C-alpha atoms as an extended CHARMM CRD file, in Angstrom:
* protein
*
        76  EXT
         1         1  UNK       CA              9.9910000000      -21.2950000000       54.2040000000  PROA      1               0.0000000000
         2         2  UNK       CA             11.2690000000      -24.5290000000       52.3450000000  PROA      2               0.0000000000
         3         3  UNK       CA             14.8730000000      -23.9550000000       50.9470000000  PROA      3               0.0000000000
         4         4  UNK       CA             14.7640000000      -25.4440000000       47.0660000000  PROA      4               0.0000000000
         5         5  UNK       CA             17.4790000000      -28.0440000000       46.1630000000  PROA      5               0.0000000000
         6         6  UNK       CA             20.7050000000      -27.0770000000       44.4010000000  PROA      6               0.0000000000
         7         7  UNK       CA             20.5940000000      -26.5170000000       40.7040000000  PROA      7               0.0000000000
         8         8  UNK       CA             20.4880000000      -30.0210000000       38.8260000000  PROA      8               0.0000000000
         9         9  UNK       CA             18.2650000000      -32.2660000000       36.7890000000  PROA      9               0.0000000000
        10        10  UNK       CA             18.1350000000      -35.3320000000       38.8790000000  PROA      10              0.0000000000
        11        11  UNK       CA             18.0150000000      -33.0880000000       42.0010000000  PROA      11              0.0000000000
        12        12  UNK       CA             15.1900000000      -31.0560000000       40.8430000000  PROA      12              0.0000000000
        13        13  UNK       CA             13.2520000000      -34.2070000000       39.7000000000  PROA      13              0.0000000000
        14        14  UNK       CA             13.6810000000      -35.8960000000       42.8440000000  PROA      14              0.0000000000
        15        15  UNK       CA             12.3290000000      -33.2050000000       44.5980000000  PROA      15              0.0000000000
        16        16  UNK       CA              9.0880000000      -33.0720000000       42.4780000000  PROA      16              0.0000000000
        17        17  UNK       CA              8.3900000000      -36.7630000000       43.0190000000  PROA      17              0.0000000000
        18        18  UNK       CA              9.0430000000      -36.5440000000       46.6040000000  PROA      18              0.0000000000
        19        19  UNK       CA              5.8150000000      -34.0000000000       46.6000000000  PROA      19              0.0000000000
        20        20  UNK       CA              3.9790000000      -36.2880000000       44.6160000000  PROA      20              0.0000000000
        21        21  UNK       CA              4.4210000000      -34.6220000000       41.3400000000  PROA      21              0.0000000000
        22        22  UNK       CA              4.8860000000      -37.1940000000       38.3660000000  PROA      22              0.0000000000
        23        23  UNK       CA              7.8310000000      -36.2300000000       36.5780000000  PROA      23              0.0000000000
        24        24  UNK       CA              9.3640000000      -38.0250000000       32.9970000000  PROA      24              0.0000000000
        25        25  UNK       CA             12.6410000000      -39.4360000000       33.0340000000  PROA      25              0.0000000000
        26        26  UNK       CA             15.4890000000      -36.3570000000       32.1060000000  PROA      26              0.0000000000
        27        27  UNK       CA             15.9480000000      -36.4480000000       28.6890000000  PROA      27              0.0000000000
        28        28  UNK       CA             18.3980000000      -34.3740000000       25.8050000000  PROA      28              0.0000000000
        29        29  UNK       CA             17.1980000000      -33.1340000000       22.6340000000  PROA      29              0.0000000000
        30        30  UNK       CA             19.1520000000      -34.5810000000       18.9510000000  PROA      30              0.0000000000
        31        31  UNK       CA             18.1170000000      -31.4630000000       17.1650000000  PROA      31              0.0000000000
        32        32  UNK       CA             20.5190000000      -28.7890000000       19.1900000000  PROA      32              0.0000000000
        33        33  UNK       CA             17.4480000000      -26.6160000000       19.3810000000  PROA      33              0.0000000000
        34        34  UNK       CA             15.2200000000      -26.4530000000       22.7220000000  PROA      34              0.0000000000
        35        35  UNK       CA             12.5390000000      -29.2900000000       22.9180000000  PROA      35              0.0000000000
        36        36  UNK       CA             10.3760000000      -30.0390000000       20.3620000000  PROA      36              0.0000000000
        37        37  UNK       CA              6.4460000000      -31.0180000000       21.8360000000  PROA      37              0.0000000000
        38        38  UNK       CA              6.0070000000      -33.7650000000       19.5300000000  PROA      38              0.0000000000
        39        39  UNK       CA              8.9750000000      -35.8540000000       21.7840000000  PROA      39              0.0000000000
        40        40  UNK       CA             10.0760000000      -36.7930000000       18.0850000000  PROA      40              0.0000000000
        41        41  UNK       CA             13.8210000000      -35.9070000000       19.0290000000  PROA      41              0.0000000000
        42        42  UNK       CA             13.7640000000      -36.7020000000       22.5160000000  PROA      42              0.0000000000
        43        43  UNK       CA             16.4390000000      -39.0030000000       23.9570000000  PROA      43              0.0000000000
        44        44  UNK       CA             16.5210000000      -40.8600000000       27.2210000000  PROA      44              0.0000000000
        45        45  UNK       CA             19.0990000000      -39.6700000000       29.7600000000  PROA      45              0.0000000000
        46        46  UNK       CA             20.9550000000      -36.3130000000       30.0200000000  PROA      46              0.0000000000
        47        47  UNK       CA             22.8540000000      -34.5910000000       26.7870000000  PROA      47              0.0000000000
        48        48  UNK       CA             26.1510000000      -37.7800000000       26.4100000000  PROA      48              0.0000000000
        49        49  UNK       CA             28.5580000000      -34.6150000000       26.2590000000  PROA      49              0.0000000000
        50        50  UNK       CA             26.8000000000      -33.0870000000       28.9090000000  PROA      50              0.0000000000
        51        51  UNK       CA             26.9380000000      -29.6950000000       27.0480000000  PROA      51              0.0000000000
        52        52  UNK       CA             25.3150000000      -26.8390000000       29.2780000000  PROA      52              0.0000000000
        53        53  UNK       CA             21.5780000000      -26.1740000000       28.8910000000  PROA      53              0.0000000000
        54        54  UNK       CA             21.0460000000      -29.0510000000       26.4570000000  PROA      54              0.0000000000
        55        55  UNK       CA             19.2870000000      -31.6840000000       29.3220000000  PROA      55              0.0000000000
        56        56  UNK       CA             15.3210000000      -31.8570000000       30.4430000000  PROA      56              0.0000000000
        57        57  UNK       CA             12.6000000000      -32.8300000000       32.1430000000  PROA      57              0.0000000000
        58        58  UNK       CA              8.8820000000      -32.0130000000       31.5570000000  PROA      58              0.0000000000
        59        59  UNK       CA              5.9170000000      -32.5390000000       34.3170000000  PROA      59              0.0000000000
        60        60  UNK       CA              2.0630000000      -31.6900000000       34.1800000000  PROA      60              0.0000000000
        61        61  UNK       CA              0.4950000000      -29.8380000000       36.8480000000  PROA      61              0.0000000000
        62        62  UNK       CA             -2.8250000000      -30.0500000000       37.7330000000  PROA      62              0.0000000000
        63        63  UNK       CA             -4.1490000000      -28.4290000000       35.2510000000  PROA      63              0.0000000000
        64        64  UNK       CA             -2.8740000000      -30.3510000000       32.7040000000  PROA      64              0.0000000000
        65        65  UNK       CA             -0.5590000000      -27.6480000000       31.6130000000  PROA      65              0.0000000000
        66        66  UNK       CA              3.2950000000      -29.1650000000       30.4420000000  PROA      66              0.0000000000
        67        67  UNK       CA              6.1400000000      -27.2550000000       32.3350000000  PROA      67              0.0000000000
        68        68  UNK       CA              9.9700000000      -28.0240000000       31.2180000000  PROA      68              0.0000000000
        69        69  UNK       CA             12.7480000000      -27.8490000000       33.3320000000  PROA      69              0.0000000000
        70        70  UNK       CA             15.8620000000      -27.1300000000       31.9370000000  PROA      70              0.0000000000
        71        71  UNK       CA             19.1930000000      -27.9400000000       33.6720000000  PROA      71              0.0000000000
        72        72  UNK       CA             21.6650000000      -24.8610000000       33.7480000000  PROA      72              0.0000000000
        73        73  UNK       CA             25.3570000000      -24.6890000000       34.9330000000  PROA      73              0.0000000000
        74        74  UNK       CA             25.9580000000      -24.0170000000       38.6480000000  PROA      74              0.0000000000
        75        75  UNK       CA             26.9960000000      -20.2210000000       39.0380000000  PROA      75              0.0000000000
        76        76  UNK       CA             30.7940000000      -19.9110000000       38.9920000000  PROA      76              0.0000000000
């Protein structure tokens, strides 16, 4: 079985798009809530502070369902 990458945005993005899934850039949110669908408060790049749980990234699968990755902190 194929060991998933450590927890991270870029990492987690790469590996997608090295399996041929198109991924969108990461991006933070400017309302401090979780993603809004309408990309209306979607920034480019991950949260400036880098505050936990605040950075994204959104793919479609085949199906044309939207799945959102969130990044979360490394386990202390």
């Amino acid at each position: 079985m194929e060991s998933l990458p450590e927890p991270g945005g870029a990492e987690a993005c790469r590996y997608l798009r090295e399996r041929g899934v198109e991924t969108v850039e990461i991006f933070h949110d400017t309302s401090d809530v979780f993603h809004r669908s309408s990309g209306a408060t979607r920034r480019p790049g991950p949260d400036p502070e880098r505050r936990t749980y605040r950075s994204y990234a959104v793919f479609n699968d085949p199906d044309g369902n939207e799945w959102v990755l969130q990044e979360v902190p490394a386990e202390s």
